[in-house]
mmCIF file of C-alpha atoms in Angstrom:
data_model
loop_
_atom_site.group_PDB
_atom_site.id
_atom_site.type_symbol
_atom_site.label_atom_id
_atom_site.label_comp_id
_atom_site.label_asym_id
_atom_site.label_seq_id
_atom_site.Cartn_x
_atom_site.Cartn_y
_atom_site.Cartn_z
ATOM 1 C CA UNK A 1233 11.445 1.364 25.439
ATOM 2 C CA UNK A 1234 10.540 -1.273 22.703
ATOM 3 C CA UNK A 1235 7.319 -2.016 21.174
ATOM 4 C CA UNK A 1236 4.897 -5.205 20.578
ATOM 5 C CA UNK A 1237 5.640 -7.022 17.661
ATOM 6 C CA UNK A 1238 3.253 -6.936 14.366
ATOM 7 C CA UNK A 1239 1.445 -9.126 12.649
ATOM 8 C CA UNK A 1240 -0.401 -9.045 9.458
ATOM 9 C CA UNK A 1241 -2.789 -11.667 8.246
ATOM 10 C CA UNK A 1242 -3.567 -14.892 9.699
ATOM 11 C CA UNK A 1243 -0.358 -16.887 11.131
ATOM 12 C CA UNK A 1244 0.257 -18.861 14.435
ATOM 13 C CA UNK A 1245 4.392 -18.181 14.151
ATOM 14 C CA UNK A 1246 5.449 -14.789 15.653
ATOM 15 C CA UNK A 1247 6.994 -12.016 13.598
ATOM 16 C CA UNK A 1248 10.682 -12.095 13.138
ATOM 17 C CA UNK A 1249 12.996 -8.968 14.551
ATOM 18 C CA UNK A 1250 14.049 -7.654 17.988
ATOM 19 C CA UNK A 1251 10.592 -4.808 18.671
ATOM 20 C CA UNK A 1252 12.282 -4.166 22.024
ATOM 21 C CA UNK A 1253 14.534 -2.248 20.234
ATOM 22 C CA UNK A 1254 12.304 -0.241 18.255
ATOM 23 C CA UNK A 1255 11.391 3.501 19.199
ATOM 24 C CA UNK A 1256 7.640 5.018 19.549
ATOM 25 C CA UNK A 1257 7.782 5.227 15.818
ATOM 26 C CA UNK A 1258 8.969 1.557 15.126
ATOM 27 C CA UNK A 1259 12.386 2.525 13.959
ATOM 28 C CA UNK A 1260 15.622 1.195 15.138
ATOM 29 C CA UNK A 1261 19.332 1.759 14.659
ATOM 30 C CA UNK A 1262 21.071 -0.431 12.589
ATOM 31 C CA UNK A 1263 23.425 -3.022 14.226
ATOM 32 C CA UNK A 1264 25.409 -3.301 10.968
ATOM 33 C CA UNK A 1265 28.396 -4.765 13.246
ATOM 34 C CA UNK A 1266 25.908 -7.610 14.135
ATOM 35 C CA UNK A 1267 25.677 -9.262 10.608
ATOM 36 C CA UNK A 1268 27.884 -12.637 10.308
ATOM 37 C CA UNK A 1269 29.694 -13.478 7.615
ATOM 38 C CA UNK A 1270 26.969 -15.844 6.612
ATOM 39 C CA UNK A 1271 24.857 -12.978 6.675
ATOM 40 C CA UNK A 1272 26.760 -11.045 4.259
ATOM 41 C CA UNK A 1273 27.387 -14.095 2.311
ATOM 42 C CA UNK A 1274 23.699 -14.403 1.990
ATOM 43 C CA UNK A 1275 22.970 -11.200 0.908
ATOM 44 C CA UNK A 1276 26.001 -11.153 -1.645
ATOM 45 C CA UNK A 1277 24.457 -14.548 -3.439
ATOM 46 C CA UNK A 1278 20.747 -12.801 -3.501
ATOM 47 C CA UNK A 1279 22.285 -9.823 -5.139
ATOM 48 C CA UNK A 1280 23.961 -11.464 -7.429
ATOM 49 C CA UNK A 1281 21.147 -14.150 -8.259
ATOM 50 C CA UNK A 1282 18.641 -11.176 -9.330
ATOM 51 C CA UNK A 1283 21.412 -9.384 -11.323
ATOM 52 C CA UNK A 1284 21.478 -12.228 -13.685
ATOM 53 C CA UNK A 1285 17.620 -12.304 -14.097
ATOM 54 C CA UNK A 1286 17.447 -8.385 -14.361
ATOM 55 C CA UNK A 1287 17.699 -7.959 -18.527
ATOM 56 C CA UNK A 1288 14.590 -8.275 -20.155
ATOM 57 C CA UNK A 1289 12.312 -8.621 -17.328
ATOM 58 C CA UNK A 1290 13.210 -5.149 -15.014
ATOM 59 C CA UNK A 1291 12.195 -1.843 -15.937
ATOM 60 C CA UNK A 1292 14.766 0.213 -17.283
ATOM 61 C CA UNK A 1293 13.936 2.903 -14.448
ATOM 62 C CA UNK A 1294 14.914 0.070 -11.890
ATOM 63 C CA UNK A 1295 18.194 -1.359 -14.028
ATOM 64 C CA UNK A 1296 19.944 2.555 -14.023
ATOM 65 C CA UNK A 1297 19.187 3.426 -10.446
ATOM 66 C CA UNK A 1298 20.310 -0.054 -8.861
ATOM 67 C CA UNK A 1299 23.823 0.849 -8.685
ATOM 68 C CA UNK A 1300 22.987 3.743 -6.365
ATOM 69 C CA UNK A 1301 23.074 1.372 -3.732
ATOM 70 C CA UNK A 1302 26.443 0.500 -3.524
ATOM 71 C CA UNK A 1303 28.340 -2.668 -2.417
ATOM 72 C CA UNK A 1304 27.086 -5.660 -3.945
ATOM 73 C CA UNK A 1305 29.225 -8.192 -1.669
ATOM 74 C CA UNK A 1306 28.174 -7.335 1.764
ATOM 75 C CA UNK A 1307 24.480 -6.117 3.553
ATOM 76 C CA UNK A 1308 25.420 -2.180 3.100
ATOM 77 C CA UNK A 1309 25.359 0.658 5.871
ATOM 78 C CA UNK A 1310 22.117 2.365 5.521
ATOM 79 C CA UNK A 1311 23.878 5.829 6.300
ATOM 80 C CA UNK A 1312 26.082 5.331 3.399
ATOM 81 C CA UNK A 1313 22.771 4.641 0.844
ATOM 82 C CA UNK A 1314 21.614 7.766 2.928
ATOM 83 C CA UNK A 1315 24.335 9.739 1.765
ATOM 84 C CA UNK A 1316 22.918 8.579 -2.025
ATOM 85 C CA UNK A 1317 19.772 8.845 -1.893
ATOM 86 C CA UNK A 1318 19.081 11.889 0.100
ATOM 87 C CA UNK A 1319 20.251 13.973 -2.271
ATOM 88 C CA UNK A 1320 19.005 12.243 -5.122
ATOM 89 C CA UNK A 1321 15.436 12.554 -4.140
ATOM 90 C CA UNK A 1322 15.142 13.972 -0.534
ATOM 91 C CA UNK A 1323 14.510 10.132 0.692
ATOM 92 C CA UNK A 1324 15.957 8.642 3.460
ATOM 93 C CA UNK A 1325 16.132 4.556 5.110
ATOM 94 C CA UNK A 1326 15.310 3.916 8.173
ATOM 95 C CA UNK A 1327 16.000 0.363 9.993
ATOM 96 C CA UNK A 1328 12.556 -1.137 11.661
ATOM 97 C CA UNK A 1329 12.900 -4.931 13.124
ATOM 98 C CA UNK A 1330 9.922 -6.070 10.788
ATOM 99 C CA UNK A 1331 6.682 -5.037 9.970
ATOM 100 C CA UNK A 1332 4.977 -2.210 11.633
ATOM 101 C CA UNK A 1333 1.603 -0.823 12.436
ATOM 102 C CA UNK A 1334 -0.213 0.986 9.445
ATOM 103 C CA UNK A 1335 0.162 4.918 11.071
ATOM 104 C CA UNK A 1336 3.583 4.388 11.501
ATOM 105 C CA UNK A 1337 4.512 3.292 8.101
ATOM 106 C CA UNK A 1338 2.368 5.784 6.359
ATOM 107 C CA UNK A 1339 3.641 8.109 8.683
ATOM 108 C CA UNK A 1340 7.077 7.391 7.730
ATOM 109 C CA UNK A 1341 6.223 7.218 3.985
ATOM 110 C CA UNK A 1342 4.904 10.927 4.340
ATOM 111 C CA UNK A 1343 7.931 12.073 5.820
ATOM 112 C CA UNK A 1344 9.585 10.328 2.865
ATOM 113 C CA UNK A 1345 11.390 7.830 5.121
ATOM 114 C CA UNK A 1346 11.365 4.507 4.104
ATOM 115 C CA UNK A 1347 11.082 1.615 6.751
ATOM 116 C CA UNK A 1348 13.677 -1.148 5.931
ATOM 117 C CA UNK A 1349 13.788 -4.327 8.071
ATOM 118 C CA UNK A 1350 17.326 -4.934 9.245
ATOM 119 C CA UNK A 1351 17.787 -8.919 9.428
ATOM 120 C CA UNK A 1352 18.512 -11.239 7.102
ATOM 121 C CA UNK A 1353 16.603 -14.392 5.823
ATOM 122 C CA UNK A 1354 17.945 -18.076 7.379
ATOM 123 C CA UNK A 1355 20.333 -19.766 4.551
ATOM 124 C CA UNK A 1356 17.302 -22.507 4.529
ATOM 125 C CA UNK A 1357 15.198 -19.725 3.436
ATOM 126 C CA UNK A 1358 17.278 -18.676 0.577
ATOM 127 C CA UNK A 1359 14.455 -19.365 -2.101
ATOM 128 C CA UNK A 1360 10.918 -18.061 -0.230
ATOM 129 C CA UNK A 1361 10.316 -15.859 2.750
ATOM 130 C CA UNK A 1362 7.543 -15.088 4.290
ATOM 131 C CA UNK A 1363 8.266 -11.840 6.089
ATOM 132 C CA UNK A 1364 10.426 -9.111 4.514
ATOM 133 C CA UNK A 1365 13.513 -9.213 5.318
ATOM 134 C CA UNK A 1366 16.426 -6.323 4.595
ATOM 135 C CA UNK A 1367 17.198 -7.427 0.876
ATOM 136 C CA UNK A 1368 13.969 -7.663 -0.193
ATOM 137 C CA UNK A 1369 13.572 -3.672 0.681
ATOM 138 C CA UNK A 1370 16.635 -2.738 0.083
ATOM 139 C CA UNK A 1371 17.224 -4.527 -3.778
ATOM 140 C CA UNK A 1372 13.486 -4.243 -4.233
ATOM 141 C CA UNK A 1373 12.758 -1.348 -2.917
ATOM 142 C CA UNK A 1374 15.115 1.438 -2.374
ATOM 143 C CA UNK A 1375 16.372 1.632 -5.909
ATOM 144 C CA UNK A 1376 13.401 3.035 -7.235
ATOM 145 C CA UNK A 1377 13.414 5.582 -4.590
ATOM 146 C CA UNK A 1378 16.258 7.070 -6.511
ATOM 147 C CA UNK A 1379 13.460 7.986 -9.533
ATOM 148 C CA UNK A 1380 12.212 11.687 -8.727
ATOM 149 C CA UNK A 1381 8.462 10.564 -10.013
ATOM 150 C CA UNK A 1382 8.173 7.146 -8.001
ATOM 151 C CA UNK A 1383 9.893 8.462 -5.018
ATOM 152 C CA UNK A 1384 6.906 11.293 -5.439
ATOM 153 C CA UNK A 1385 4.353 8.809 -5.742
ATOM 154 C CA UNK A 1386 5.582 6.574 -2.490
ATOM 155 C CA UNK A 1387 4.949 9.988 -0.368
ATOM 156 C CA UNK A 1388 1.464 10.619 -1.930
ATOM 157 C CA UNK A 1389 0.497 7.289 -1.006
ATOM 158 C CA UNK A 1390 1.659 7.650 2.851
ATOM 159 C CA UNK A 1391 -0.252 10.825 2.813
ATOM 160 C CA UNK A 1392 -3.068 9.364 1.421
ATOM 161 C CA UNK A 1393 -2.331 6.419 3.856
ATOM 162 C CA UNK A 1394 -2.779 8.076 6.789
ATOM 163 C CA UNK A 1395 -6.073 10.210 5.617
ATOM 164 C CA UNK A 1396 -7.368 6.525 4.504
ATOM 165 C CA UNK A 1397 -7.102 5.212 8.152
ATOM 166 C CA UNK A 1398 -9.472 7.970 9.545
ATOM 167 C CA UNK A 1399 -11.964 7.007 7.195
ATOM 168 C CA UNK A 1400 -11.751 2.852 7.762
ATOM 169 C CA UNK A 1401 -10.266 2.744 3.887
ATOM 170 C CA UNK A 1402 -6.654 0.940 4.700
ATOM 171 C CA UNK A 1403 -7.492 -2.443 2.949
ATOM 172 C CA UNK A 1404 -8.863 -0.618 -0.171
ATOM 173 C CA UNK A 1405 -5.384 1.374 -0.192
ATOM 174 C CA UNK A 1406 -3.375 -1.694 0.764
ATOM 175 C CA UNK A 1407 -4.148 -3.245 -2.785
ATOM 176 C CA UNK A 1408 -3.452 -0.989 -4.419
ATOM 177 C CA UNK A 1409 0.380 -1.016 -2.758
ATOM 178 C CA UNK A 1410 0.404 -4.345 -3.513
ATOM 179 C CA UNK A 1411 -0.380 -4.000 -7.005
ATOM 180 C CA UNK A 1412 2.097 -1.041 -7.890
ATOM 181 C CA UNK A 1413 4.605 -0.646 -5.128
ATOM 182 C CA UNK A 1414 4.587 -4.149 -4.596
ATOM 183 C CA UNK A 1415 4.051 -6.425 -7.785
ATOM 184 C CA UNK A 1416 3.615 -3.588 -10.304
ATOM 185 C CA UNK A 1417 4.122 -4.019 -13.924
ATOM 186 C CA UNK A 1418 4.821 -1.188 -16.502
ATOM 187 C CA UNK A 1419 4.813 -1.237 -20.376
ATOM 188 C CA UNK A 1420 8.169 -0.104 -21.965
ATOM 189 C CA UNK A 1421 8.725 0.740 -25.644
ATOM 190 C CA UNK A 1422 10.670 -2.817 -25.642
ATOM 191 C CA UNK A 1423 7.975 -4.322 -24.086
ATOM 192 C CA UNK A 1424 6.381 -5.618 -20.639
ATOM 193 C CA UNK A 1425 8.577 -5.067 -17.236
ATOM 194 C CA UNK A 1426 8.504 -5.228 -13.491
ATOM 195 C CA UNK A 1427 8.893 -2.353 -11.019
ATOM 196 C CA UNK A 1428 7.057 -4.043 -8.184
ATOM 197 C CA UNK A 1429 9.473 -4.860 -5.458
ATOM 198 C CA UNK A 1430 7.933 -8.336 -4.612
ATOM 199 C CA UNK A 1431 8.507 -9.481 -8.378
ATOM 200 C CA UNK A 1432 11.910 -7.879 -8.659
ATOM 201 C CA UNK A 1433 13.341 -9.419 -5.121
ATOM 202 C CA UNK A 1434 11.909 -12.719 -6.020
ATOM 203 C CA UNK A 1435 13.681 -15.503 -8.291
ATOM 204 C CA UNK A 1436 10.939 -17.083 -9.190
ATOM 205 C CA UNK A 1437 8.423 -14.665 -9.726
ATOM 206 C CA UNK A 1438 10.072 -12.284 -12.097
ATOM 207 C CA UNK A 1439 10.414 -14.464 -15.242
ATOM 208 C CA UNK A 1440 6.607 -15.527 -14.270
ATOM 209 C CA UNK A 1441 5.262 -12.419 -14.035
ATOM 210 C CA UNK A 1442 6.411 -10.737 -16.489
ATOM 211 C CA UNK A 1443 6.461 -13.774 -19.197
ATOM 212 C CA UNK A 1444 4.317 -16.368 -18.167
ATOM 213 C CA UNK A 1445 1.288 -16.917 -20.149
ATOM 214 C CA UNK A 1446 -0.808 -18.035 -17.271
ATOM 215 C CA UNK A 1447 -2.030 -14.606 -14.844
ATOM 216 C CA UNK A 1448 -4.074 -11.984 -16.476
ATOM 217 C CA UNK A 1449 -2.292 -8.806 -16.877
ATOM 218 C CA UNK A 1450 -4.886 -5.838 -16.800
ATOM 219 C CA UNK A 1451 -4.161 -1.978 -17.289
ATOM 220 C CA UNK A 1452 -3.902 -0.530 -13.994
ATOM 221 C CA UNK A 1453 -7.690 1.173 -12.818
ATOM 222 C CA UNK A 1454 -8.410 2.697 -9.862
ATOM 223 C CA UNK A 1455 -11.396 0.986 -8.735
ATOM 224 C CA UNK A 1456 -10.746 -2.309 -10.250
ATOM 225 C CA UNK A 1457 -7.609 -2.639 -8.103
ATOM 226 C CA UNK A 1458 -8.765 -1.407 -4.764
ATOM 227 C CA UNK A 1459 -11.359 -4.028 -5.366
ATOM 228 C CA UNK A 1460 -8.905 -7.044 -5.967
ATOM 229 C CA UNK A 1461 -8.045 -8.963 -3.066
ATOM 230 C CA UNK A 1462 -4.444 -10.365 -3.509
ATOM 231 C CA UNK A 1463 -1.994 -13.836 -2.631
ATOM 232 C CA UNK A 1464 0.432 -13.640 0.332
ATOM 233 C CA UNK A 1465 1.966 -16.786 0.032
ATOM 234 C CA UNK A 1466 1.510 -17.642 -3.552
ATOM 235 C CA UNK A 1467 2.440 -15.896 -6.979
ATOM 236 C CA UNK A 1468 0.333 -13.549 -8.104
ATOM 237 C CA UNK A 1469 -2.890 -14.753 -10.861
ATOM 238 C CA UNK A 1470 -3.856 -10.619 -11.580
ATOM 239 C CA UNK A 1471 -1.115 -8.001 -12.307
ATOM 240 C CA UNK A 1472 -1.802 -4.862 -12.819
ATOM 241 C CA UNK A 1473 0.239 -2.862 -15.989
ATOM 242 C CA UNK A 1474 0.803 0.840 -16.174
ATOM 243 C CA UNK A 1475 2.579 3.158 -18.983
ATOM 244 C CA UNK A 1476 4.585 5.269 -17.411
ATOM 245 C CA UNK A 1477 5.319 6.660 -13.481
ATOM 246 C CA UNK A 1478 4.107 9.955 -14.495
ATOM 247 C CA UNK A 1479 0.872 8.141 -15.386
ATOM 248 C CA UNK A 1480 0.822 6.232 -11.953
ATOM 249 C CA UNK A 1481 1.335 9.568 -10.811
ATOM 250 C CA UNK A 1482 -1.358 11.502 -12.169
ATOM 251 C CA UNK A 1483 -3.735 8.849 -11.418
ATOM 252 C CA UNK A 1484 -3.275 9.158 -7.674
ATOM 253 C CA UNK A 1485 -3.573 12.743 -7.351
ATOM 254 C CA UNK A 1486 -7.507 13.068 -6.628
ATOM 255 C CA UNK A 1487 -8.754 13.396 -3.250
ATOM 256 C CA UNK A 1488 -9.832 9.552 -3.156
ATOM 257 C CA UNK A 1489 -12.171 9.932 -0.258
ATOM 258 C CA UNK A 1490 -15.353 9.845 -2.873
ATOM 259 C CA UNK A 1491 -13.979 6.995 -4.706
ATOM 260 C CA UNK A 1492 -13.786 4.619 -0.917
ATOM 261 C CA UNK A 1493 -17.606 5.484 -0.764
ATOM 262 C CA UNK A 1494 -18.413 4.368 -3.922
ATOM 263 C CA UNK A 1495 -16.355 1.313 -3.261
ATOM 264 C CA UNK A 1496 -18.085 0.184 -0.208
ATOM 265 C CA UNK A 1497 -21.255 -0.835 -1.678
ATOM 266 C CA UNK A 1498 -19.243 -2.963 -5.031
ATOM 267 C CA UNK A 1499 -18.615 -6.653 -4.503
ATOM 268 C CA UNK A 1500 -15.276 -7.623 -4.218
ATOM 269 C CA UNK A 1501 -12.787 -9.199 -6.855
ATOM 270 C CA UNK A 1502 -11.062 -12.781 -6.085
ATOM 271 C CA UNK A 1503 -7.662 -12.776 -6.742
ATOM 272 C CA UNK A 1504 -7.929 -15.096 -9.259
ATOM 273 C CA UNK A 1505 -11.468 -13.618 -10.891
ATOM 274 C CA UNK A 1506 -10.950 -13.183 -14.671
ATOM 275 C CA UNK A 1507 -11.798 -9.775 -16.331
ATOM 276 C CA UNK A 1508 -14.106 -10.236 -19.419
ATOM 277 C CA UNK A 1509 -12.330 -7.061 -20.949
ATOM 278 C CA UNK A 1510 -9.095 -7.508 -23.196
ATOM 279 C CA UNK A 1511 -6.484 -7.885 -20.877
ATOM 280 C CA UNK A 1512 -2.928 -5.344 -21.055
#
């Protein structure tokens, strides 16, 4: 059993996580007796940092549903989020030793199962990591799995995941993961917020991305999105804004295949590129 490890991008350092424990679908079980102290410590101060950074910059969607996922002090047991968040929204974790191939996260998405990488960052990596790592999904991710409408949304885009990669359309539908799942930004009555789980597991990049004067902030379109390439290993210059869930929602419902047509013959957006329309 086990399976090769992933990689996405460019990068001459191998993927973190143990694949030769991983099943035919990339999932795991999680070792939780394996985590040190240090590991728990490191997790505790994480959770803790982003707390304090949470008013004013989270969405209130993301504030109310964070305490669904328990302890605070310690890396939690996934069946005990399980227990949470199953009935909740029908969701479920699952431990995976890192990133995985496309079909089996969209795969797991569809079945509204939600990979979540079960090791910890180094203590020298407290501030940036490259690869996700289990509090990154789990504070950035899971809470909002808790919300009926997003949790809805995350399925639709598995499903449309997996129709996407029989017609060669993954990196159009990857951006526009990254730019809603990942570093999505919604307007509340009190003002501009972050739902994306990259800004909201991320010290730095919260306060920037929601306050900073300096990236462009445009309402969230279709085709303009799946046409943006996006930053791995910098902060984001283009975020994309949306209204409401139930907006990102109805937005994704059309059969996109018409849409990745049109697409293939448009040039492609930098991730820097500045829209001449009035930004969000």
């Amino acid at each position: 059993m086990g399976q090769p490890p992933v990689v996405y991008g460019q990068s001459t350092r191998p993927p973190r996580g143990d694949y030769s424990r991983a099943d035919e679908g990339y999932t795991c079980a999680q070792n939780h007796a394996a985590y040190t102290a240090a590991n728990h410590d490191t997790y505790r101060r994480l959770y803790e940092r982003q707390c304090a950074l949470l008013p004013s910059l989270a969405s209130d969607a993301f504030i109310e549903a964070l305490p669904s996922l328990g302890v605070k002090d310690h890396i939690p047991r996934f069946e005990e989020i399980n227990d949470r968040l199953y009935r909740a929204t029908r969701w479920e974790i699952v431990a995976v030793p890192g990133l995985i191939p496309e079909v089996p996260f969209f795969t797991l998405l569809a079945n509204r199962k939600f990979p979540v990488t079960d090791w910890i960052r180094k203590p020298e990596e407290f501030d940036y990591i490259v690869e996700p790592d289990i509090f990154h999904d789990l504070f950035g991710h899971v809470p909002l799995l808790f919300n009926p409408v997003f949790a809805d949304y995350v399925q639709r885009y598995g499903q449309g995941g997996l129709k996407a990669q029989g017609l060669g359309a993954c990196e159009m539908l990857s951006r526009l993961y990254w730019y809603t799942i990942e570093f999505g930004l919604i307007r509340q009555a009190n003002g501009l917020r972050a739902y994306g789980a990259g800004i909201l597991s991320s010290s730095g990049e919260l306060p920037y991305a929601v306050q900073s004067p300096e990236p462009q902030r445009l309402p969230l379109q279709l085709q303009r999105t799946m046409r943006t390439r996006y930053k791995i290993d910098t902060y984001q210059q283009t975020y994309f804004v949306i209204d409401s869930f139930e907006q990102l929602f109805d937005m994704t419902a059309a059969d996109f295949t018409p849409l990745y047509e049109q697409l293939r013959g448009l040039p492609e957006f930098a991730a820097d590129e500045r829209e001449a329309a009035v930004p969000a």
